[in-house]
Coordinates of C-alpha atoms and ligand atoms in Angstrom, one line a residue:
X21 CA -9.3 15.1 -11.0
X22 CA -7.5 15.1 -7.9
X23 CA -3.6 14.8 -7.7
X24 CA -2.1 11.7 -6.3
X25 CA -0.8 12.8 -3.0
X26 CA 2.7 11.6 -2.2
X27 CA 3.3 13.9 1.1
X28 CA 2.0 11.3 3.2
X29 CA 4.7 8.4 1.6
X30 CA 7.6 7.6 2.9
X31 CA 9.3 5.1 -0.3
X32 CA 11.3 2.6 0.2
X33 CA 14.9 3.9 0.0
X34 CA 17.0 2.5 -3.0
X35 CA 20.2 0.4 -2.2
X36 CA 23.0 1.2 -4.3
X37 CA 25.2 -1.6 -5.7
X38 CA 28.4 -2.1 -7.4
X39 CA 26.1 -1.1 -10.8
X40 CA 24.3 1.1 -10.0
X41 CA 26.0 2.9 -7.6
X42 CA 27.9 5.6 -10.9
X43 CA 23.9 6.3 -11.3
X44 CA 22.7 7.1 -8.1
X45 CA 25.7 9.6 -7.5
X46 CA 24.9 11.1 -10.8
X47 CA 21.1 11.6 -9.6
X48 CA 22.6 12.9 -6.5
X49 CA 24.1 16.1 -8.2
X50 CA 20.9 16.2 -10.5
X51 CA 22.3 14.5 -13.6
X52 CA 21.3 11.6 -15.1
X53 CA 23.7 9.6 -16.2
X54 CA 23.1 6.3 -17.9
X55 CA 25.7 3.5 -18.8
X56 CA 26.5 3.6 -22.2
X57 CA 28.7 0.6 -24.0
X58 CA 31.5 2.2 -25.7
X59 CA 31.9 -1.0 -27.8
X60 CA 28.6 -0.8 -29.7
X61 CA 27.2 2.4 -28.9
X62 CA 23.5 1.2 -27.1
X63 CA 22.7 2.9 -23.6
X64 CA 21.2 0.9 -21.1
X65 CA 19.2 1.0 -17.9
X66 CA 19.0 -0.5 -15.5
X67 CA 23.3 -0.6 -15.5
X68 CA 24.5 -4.7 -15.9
X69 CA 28.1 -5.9 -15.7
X70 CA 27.8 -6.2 -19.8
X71 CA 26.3 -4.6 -22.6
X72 CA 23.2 -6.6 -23.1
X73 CA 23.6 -5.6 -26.8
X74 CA 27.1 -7.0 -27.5
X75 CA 28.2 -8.4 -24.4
X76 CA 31.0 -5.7 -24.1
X77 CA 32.1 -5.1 -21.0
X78 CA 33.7 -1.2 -22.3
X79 CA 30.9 0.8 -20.6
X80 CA 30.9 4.2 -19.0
X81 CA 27.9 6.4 -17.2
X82 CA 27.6 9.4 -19.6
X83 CA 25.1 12.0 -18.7
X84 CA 22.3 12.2 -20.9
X85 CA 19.4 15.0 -21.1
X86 CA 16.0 14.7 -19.1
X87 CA 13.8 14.5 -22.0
X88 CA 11.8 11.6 -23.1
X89 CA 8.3 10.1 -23.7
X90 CA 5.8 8.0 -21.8
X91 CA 7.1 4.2 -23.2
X92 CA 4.4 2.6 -21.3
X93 CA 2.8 3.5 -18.0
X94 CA -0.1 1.7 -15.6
X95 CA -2.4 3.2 -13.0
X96 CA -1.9 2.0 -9.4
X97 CA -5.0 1.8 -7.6
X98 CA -4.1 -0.8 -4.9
X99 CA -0.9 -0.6 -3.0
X100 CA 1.6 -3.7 -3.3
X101 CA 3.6 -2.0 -1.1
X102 CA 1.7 -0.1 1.6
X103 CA 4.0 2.7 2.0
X104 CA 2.5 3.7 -1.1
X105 CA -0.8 3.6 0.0
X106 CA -1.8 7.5 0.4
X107 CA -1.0 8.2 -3.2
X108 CA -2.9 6.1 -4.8
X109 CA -4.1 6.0 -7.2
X110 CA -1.0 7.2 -9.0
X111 CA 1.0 6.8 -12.5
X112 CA 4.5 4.8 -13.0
X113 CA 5.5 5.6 -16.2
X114 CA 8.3 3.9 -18.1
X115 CA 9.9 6.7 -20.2
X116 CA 12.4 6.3 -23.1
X117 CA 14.8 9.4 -22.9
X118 CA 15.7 10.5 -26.6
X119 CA 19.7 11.2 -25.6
X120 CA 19.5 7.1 -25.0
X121 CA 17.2 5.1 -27.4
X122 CA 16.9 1.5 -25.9
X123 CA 17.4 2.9 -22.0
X124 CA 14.1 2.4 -20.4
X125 CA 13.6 4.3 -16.8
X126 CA 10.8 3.9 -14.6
X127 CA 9.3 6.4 -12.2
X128 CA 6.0 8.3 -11.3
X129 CA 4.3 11.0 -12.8
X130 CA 4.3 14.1 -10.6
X131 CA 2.8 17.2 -10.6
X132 CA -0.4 16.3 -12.9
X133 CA -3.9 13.7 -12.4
X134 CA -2.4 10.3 -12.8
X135 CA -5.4 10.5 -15.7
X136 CA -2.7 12.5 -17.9
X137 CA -0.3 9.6 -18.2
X138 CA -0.8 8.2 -22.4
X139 CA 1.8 6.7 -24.5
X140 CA 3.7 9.4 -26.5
X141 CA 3.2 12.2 -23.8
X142 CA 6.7 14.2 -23.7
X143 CA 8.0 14.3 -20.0
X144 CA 11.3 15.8 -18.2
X145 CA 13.4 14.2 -15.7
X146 CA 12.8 16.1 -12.0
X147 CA 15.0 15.6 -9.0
X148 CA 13.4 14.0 -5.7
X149 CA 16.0 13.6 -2.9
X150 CA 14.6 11.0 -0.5
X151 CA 17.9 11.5 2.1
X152 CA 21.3 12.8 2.2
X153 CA 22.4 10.1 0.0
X154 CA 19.9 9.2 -2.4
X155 CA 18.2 10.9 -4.8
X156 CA 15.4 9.8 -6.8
X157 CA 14.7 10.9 -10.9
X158 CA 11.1 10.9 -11.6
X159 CA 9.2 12.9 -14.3
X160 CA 6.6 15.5 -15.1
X161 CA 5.5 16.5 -18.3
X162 CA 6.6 19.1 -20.8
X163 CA 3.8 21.2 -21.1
X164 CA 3.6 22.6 -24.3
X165 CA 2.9 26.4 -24.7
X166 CA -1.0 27.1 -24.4
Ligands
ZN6 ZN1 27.5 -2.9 -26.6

């Protein structure tokens, strides 16, 4: 099975806002840092003005380990976006890290067949910088020792 071959994408570059913007800097150093409400306790992603949870508006970005499992994933064989094109066909994954039950992130699966993306695999966050500024989190899986 043939790897989904990203050298020939260029993505879409991410626009930081007033939200997001703690995350992305985070990313930029290689940490993930998610917003966590420090009324209520719940992490969530992607960051809102309020907790969606309690409505708090206490929250900070904390960083939280890379480690998670596949929450839900689909296989992309046709490109919505044609910059994506010469991957296909490729996995997005939606992982649930364990530092931040209820924080859902979404990304691709690198490094393997996009065959090898199932509910309940264990994956690790890996750095992708697209520029100078911006620096995308995407995953890979924890290989567990043959
Ligand atoms: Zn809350």
């Amino acid at each position: 099975m043939p790897l989904s071959d990203w050298s020939q994408v260029t993505r879409p570059i991410p626009v930081p806002n007033e939200w997001t913007k703690p995350f992305w800097e985070s990313a930029k150093q290689g940490v993930l840092a998610l917003q966590h409400c420090q009324a209520c306790g719940h992490f969530q992603h992607p960051p809102y003005a309020t907790c969606v949870q309690c409505m708090s508006i206490d929250l900070t970005f904390e960083p939280v380990a890379g480690l998670g499992t596949i929450y839900a994933y689909s296989i992309m064989y046709h490109a919505g976006d044609k910059r994506f094109a010469a991957a296909l066909p490729y996995a997005s994954i939606i992982v649930e890290l364990d530092a931040a039950p209820g924080a859902l992130l979404a990304g691709n699966l690198l490094e393997v067949p996009y065959t090898e993306a199932k509910v309940g695999r264990r994956v690790e966050v890996v750095f992708e910088p697209l520029n100078d500024d911006i620096t995308l989190p995407q995953f890979r899986l924890l290989h567990a020792q043959a």
